[in-house]
mmCIF file of C-alpha atoms in Angstrom:
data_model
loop_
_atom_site.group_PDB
_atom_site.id
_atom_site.type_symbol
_atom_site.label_atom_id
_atom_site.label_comp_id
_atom_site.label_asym_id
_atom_site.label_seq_id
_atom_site.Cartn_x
_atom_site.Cartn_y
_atom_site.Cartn_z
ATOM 1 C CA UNK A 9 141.992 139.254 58.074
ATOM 2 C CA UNK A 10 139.694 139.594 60.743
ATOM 3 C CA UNK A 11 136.175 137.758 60.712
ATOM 4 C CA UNK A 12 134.429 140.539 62.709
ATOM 5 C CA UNK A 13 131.569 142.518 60.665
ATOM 6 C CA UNK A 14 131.519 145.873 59.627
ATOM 7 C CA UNK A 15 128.956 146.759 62.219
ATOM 8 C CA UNK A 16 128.360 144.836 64.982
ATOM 9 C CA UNK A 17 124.961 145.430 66.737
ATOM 10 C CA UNK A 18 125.046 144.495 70.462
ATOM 11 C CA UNK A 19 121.702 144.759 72.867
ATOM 12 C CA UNK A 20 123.136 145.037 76.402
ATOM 13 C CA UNK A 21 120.611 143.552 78.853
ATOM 14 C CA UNK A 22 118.815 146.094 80.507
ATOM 15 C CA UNK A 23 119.899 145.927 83.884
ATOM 16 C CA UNK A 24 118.008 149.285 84.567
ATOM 17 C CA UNK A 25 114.797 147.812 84.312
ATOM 18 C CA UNK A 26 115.348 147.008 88.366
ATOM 19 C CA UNK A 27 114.378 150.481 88.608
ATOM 20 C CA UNK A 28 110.631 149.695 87.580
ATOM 21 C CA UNK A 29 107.847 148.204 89.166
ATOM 22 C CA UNK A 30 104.950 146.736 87.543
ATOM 23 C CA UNK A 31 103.979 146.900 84.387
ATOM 24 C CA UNK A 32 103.199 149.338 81.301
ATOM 25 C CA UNK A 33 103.453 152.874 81.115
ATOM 26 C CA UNK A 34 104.858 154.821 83.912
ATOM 27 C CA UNK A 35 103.425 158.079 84.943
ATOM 28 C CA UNK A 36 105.733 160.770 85.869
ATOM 29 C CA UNK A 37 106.368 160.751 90.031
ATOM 30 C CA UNK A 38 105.243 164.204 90.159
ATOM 31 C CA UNK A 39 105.362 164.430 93.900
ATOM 32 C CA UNK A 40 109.077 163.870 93.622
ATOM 33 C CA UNK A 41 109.568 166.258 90.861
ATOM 34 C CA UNK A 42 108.302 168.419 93.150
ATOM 35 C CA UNK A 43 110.246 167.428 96.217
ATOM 36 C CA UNK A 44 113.697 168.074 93.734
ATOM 37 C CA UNK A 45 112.305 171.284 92.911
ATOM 38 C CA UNK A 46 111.792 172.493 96.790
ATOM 39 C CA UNK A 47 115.349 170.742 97.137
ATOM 40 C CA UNK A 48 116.776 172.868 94.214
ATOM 41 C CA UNK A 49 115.115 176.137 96.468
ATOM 42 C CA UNK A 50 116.615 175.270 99.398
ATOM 43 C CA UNK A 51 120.328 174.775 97.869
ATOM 44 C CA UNK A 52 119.184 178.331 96.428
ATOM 45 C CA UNK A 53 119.849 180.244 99.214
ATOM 46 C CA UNK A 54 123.471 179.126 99.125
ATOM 47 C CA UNK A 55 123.486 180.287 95.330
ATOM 48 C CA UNK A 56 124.362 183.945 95.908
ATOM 49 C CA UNK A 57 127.754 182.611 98.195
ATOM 50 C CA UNK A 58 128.774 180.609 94.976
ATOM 51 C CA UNK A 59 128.164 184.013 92.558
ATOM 52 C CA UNK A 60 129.604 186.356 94.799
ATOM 53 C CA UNK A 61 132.857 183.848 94.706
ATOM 54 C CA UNK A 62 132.228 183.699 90.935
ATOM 55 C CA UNK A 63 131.765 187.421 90.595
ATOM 56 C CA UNK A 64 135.276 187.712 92.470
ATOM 57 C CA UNK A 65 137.923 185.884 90.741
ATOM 58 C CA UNK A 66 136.118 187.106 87.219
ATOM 59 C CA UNK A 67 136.966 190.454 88.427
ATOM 60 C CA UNK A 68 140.595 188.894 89.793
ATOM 61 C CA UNK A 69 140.908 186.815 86.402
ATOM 62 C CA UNK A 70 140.099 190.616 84.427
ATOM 63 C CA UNK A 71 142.512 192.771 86.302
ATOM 64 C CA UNK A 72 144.908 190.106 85.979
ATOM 65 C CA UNK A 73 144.463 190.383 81.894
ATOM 66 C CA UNK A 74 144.711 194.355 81.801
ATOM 67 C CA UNK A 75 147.602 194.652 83.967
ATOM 68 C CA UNK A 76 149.657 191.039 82.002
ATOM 69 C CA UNK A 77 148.978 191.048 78.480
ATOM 70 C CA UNK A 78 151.817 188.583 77.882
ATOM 71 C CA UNK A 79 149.523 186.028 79.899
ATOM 72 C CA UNK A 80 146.184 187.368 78.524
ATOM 73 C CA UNK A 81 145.203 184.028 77.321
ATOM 74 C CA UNK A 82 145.541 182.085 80.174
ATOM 75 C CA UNK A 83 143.517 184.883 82.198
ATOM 76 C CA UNK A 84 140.149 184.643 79.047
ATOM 77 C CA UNK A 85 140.447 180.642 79.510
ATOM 78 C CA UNK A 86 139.698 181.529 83.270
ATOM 79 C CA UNK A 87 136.941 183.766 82.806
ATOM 80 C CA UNK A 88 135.217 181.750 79.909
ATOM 81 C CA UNK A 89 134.977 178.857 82.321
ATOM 82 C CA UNK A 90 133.754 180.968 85.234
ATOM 83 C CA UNK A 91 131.126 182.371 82.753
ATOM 84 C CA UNK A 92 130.474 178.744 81.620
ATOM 85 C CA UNK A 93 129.792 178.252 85.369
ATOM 86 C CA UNK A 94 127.393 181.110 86.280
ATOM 87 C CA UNK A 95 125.561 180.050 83.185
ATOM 88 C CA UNK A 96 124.878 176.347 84.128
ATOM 89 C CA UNK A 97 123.968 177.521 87.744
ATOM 90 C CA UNK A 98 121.963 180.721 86.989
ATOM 91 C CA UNK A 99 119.134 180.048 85.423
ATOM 92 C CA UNK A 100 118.273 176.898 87.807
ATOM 93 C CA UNK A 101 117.739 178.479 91.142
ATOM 94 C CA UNK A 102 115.737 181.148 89.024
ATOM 95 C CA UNK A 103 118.703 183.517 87.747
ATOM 96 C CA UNK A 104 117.864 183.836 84.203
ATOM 97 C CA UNK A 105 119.508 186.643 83.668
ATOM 98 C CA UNK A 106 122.664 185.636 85.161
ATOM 99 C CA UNK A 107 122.557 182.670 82.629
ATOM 100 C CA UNK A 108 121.787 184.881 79.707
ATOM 101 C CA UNK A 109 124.508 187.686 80.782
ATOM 102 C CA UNK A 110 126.908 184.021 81.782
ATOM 103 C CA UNK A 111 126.017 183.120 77.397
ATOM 104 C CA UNK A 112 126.620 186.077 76.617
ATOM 105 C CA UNK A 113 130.407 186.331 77.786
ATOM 106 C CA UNK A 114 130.820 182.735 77.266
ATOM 107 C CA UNK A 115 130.842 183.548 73.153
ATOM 108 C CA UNK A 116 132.500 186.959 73.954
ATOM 109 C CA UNK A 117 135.170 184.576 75.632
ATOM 110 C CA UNK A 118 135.430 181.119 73.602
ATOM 111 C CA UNK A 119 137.460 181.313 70.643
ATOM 112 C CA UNK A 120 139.649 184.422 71.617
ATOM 113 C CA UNK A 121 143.199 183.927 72.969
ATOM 114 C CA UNK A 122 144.161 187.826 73.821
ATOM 115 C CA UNK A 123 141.900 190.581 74.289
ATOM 116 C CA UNK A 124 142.029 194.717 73.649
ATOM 117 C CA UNK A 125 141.547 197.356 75.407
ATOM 118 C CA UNK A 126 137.613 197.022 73.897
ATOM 119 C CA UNK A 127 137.197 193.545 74.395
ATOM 120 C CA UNK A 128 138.290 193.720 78.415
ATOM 121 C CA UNK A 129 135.935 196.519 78.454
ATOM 122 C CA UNK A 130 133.082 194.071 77.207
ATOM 123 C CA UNK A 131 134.401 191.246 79.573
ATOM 124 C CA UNK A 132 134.184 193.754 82.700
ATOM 125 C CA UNK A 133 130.504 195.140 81.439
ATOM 126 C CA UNK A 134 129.306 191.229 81.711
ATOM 127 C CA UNK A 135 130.713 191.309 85.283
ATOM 128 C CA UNK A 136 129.351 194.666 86.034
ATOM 129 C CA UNK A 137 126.114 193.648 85.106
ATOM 130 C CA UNK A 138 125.719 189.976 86.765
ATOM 131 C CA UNK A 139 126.848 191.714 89.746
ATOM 132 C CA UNK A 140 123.734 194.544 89.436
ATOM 133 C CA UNK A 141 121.596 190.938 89.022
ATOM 134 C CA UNK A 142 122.966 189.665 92.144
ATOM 135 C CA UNK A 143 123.174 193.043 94.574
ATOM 136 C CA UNK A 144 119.522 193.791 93.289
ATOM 137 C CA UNK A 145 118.569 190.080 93.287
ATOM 138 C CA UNK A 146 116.739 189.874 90.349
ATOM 139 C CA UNK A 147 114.969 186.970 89.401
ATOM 140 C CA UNK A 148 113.546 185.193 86.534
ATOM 141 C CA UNK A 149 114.102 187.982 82.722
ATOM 142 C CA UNK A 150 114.303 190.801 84.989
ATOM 143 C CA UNK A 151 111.667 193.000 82.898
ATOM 144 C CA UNK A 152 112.333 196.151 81.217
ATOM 145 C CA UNK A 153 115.655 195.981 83.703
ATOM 146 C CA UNK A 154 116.430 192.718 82.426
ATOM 147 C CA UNK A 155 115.720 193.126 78.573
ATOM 148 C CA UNK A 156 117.884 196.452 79.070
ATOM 149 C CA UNK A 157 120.924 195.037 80.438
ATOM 150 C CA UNK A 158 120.829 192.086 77.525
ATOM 151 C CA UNK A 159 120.109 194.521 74.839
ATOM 152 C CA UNK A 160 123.069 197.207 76.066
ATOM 153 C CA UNK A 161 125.437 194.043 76.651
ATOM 154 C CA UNK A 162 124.680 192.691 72.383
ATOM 155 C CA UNK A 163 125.126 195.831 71.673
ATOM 156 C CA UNK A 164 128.416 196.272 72.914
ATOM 157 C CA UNK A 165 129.581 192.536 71.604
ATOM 158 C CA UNK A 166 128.587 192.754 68.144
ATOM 159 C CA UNK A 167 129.865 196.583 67.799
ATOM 160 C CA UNK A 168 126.514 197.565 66.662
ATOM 161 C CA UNK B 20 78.089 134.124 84.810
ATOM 162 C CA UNK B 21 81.887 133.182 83.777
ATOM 163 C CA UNK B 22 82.645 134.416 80.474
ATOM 164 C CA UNK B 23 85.423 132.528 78.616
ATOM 165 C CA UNK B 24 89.033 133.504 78.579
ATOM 166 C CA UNK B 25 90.337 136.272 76.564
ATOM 167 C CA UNK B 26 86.334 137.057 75.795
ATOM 168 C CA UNK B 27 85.491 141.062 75.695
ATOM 169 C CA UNK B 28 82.523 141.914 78.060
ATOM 170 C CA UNK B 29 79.658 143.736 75.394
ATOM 171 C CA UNK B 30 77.800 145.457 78.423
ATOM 172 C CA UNK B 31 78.668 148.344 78.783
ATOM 173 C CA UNK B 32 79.520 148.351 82.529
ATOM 174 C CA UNK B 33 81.014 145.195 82.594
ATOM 175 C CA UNK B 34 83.251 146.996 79.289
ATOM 176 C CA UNK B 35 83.870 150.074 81.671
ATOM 177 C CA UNK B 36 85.115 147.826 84.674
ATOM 178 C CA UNK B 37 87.168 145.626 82.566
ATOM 179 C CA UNK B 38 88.523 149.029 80.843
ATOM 180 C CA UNK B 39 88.716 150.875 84.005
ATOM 181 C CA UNK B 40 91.279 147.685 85.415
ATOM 182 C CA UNK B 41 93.389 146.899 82.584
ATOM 183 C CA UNK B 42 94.232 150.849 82.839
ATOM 184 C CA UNK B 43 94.859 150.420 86.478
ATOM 185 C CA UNK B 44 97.256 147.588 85.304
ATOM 186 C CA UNK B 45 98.585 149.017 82.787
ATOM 187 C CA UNK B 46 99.298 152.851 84.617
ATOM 188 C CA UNK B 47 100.606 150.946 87.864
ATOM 189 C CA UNK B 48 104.207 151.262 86.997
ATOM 190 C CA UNK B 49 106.835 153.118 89.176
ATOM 191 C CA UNK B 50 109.980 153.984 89.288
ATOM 192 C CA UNK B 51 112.356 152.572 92.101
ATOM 193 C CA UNK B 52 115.403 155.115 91.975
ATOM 194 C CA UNK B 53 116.857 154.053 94.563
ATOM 195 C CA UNK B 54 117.585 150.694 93.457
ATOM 196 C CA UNK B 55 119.969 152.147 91.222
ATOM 197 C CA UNK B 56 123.571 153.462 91.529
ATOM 198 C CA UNK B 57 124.525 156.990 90.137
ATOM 199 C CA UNK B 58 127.829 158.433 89.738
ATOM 200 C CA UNK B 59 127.818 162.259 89.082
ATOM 201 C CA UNK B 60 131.073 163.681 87.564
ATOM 202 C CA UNK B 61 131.660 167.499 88.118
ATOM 203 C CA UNK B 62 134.196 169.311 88.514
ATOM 204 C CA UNK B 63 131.967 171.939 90.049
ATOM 205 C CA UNK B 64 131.380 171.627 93.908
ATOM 206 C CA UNK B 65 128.557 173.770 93.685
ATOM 207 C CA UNK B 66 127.388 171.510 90.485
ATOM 208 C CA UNK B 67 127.764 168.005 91.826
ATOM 209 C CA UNK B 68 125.676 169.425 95.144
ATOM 210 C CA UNK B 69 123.116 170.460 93.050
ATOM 211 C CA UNK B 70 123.182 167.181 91.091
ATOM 212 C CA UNK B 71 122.953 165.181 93.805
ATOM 213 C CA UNK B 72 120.102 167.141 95.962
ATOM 214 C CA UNK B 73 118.234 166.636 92.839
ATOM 215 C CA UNK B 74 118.649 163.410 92.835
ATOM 216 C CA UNK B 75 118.225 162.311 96.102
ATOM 217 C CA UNK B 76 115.348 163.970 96.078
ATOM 218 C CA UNK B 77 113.969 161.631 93.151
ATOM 219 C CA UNK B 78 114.644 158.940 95.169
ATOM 220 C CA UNK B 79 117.978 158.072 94.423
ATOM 221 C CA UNK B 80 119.847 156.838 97.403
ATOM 222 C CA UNK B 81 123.509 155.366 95.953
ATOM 223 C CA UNK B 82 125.294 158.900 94.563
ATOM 224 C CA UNK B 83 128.745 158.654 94.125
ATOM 225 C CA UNK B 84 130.245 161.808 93.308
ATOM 226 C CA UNK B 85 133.851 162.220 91.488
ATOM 227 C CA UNK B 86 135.875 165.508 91.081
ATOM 228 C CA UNK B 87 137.676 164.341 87.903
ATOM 229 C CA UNK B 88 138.313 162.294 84.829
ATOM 230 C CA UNK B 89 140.963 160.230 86.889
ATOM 231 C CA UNK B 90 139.074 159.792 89.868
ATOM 232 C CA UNK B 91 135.884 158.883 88.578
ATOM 233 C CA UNK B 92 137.366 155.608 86.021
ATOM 234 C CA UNK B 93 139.580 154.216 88.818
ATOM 235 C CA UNK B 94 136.152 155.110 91.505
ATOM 236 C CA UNK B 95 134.001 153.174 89.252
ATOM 237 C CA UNK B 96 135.890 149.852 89.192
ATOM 238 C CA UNK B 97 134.149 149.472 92.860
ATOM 239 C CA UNK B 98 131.116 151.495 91.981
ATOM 240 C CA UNK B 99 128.698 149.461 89.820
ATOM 241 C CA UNK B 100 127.464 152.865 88.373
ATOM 242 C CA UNK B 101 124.281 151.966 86.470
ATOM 243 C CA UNK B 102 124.126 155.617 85.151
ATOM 244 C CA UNK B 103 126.778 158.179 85.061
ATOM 245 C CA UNK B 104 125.977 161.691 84.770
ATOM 246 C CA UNK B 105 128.851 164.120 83.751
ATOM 247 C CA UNK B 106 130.050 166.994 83.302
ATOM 248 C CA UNK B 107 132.239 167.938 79.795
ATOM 249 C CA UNK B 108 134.247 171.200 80.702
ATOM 250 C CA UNK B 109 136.773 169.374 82.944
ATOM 251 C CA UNK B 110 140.540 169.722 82.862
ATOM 252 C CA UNK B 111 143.087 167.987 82.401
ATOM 253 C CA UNK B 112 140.829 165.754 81.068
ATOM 254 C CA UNK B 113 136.955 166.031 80.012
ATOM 255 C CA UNK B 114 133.650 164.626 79.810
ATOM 256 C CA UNK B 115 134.361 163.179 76.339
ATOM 257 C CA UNK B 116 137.504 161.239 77.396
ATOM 258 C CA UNK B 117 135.589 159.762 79.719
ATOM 259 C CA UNK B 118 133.301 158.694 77.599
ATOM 260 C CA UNK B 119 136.020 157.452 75.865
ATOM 261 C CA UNK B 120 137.816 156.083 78.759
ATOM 262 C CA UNK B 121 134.356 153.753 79.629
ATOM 263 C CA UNK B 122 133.392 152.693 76.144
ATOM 264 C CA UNK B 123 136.631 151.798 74.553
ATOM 265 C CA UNK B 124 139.400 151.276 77.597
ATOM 266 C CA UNK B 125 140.670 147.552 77.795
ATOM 267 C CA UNK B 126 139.767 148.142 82.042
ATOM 268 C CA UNK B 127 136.447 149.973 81.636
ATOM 269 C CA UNK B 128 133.888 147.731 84.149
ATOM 270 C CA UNK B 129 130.933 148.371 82.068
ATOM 271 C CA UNK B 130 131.340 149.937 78.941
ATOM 272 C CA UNK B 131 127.397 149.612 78.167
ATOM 273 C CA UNK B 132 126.821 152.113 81.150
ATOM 274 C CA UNK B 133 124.423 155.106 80.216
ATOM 275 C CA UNK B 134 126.167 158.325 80.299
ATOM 276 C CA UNK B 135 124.390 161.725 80.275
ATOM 277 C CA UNK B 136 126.677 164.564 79.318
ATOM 278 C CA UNK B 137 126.011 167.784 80.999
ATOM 279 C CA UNK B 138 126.903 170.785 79.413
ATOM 280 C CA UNK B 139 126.624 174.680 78.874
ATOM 281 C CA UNK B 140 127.282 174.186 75.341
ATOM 282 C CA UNK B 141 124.090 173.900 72.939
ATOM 283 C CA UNK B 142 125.128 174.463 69.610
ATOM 284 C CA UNK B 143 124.293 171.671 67.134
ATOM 285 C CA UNK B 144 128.642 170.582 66.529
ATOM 286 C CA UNK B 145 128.605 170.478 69.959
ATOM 287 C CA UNK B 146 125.693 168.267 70.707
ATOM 288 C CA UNK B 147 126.802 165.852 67.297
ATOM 289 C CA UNK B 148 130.188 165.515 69.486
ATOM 290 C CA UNK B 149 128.990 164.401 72.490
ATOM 291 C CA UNK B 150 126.696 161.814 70.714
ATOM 292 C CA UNK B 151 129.491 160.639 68.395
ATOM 293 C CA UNK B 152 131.984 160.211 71.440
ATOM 294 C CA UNK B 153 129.076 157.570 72.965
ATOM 295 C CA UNK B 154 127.093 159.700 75.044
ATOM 296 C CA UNK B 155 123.589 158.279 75.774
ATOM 297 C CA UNK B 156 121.816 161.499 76.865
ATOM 298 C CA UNK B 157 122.620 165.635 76.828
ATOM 299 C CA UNK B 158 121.118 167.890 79.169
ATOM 300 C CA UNK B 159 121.657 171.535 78.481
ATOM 301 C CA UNK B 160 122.997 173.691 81.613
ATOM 302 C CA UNK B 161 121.209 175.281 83.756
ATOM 303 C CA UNK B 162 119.427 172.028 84.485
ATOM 304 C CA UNK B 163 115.525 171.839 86.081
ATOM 305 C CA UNK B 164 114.482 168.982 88.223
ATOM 306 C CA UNK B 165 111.958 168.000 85.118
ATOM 307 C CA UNK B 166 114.598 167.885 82.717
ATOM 308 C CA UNK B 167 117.226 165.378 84.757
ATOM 309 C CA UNK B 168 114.098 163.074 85.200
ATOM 310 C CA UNK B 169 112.770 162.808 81.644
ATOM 311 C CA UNK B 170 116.355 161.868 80.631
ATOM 312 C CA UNK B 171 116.355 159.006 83.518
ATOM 313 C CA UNK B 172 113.232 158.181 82.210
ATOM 314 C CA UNK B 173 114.324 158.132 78.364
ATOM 315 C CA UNK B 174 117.307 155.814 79.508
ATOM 316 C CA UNK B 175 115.152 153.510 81.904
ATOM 317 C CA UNK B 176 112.249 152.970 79.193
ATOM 318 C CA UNK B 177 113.871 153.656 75.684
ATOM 319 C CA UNK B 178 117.264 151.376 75.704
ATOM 320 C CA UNK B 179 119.688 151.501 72.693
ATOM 321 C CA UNK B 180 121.413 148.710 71.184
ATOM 322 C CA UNK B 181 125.047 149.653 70.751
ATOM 323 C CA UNK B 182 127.031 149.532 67.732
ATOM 324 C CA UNK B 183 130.350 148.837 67.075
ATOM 325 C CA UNK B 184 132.173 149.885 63.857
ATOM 326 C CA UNK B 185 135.284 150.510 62.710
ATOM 327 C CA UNK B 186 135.242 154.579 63.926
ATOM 328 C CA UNK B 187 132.321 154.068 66.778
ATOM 329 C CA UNK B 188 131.390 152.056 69.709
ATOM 330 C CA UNK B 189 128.305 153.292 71.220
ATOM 331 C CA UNK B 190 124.471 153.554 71.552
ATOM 332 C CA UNK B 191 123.159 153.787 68.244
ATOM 333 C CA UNK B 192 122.747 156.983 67.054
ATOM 334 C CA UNK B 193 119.573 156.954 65.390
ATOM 335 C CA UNK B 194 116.941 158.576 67.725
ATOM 336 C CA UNK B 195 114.255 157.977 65.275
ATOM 337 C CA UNK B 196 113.003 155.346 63.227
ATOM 338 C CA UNK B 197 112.268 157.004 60.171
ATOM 339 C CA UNK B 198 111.666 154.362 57.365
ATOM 340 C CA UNK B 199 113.158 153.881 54.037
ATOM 341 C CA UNK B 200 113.756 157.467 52.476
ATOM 342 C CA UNK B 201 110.884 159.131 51.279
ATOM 343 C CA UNK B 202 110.258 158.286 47.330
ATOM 344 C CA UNK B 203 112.899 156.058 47.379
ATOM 345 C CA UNK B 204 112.573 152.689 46.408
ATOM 346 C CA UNK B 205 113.706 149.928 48.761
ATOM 347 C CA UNK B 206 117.774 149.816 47.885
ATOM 348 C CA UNK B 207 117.099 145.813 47.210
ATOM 349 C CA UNK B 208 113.972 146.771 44.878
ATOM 350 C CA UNK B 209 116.299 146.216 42.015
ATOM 351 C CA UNK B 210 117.432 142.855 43.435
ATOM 352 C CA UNK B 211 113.859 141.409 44.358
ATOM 353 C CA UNK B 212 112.531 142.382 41.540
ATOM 354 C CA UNK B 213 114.342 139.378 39.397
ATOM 355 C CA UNK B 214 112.424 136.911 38.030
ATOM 356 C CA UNK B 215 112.174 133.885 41.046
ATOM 357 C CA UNK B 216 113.501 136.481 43.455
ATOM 358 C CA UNK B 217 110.773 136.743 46.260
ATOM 359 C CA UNK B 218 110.849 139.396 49.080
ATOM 360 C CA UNK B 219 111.138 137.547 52.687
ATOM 361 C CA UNK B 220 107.511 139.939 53.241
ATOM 362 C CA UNK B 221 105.654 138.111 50.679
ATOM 363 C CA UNK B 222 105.569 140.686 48.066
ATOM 364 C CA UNK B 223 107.854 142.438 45.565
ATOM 365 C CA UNK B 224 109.272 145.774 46.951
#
């Protein structure tokens, strides 16, 4: 029978403390929040390439699932982790929308392994409208546009 | 005149002077980034740019950046990673293998290392998941420049001790101090309260 405790409690040395200088409490390096922030604007401009590639093999990965319905799972897997990626990416060059349109087909998408005629219909309306966010380059909510597109989008998800 | 040591000046300038330098002392801390390796795991081109630009712009100067699960154990056998940041949607493989993979593999280099788990997934299962696979930090997709810093931060100033059970190996999950539970007596009251049975604070619980 083993010797060891039920529940071992180990304090690593903190080799990260290299990072600090001096003493006490540190106040936040605003200046090079800010420089990450211009650095996050400047990779921005390269953010409507990486939709636009995005926005393409969704609408590949869709077509694909109305014209193979044999393979429709493996075609939803695709598209949920497309939508997973235009979520993580949207909203941080100052897409909102495409993050909250990405959410939205991300649950539309997660737990479904085929898809009808309805439910491609919903997957190609999430496309539709991050493209329309894209083309029109609409930042941040997008307004009355913005709250429109989300509200027409839960709509058509939860069938109400 | 020379006041003795460890004496508090009662003037009120000399108070504001002495005040005025212990908070210069005490606020002159910084943070060195680039004294510290980083390995950023993304499967994501477009992500681990992103990452990195973020980072680099913080200050940190050693990135390593790995495509995969694979990749990333066997790249950090040379790469003294003193963070990792990574993703969890990977295949075949994910985030939480790794984590896996560094805590509890017989070749892991450092299975101590901080590891922030990026993710688009928020819900609450999710999040328990991550932290009962021995993830350190979560930082909820799309990321902000603010947001990857304050978890550096948390990680730099607030260190865990790790536990090791019989089903876990990891930082300890308990973000909080919170106390005994409220109303509840201590669970040795009963035991202290014996006749010749002292508490080790002095007084009967």
């Amino acid at each position: 029978m083993s010797d060891r405790p039920d529940v071992q409690i180990i304090k690593p040395l903190n080799t990260l403390l290299k990072a600090k200088t001096g003493s006490g409490r540190v106040t936040p390096d605003l200046e090079a929040i800010e420089r990450a922030e211009e650095a996050i604007k400047t990779i921005g401009d390269d953010f409507a390439n990486w939709a636009q590639s995005d926005l393409d093999e969704l609408d590949k990965a869709l077509a694909a699932a109305r014209t193979n319905p044999d393979r429709q799972e493996d075609y939803i897997t695709q598209i949920f982790r497309r939508a997973m990626e235009l979520k993580g990416q949207g909203g941080s060059f100052g897409y909102d929308l495409i993050s909250q349109v990405g959410e939205s087909l991300k649950i539309s998408t997660e737990t479904r392994s085929e898809a009808n005629p309805r439910d491609v219909e919903t997957i190609a309306a999430h496309v539709d409208a991050m493209r329309v966010v894209m083309v029109d380059d609409i930042k941040g909510d997008g307004g009355d546009v913005g709250r429109a597109i989300v509200d027409g989008l839960y709509k058509l998800t939860t069938g109400s | 005149m020379f006041r003795a040591v460890g004496s508090f000046p009662h003037d009120a300038g000399a108070r504001a002077l002495y005040e005025g330098t212990l908070g210069w002392i005490m606020s002159d801390a910084q943070y060195n980034l680039d004294r510290l390796n980083i390995l950023v795991l993304d499967d994501n081109r477009n992500m681990r740019v992103l990452i990195k630009s973020i980072l680099f712009a913080l200050g940190v100067r050693k990135l390593h950046g790995a495509h995969d699960v694979k990749q990333a154990f066997r790249d950090i056998q040379y790469f003294h990673a003193d963070i990792v940041i990574t993703d969890w949607h990977m295949e075949p493989l994910n985030g939480l293998d790794f984590v896996h993979m560094v805590r509890s593999d017989e070749n892991s280099p450092n299975p101590y290392v901080p590891i922030i788990m990026l993710t688009g997934h928020t819900e609450l299962p999710r999040v328990c998941e991550a932290r009962d696979a021995g993830v350190n930090e979560f930082l909820a997709k799309p990321i902000s420049a603010k947001a990857l810093y304050s978890r550096l931060a948390s990680i730099i100033e607030h260190p865990r001790p790790f536990i090791r059970t019989k089903t876990y190996f990891g930082p300890c999950r308990r973000r909080r101090n919170l106390g005994a539970p409220r109303g509840m007596k201590e669970r040795r009251a009963d035991e202290l309260e014996k006749p010749g049975n002292k508490s080790p604070r002095g007084s009967y619980a």
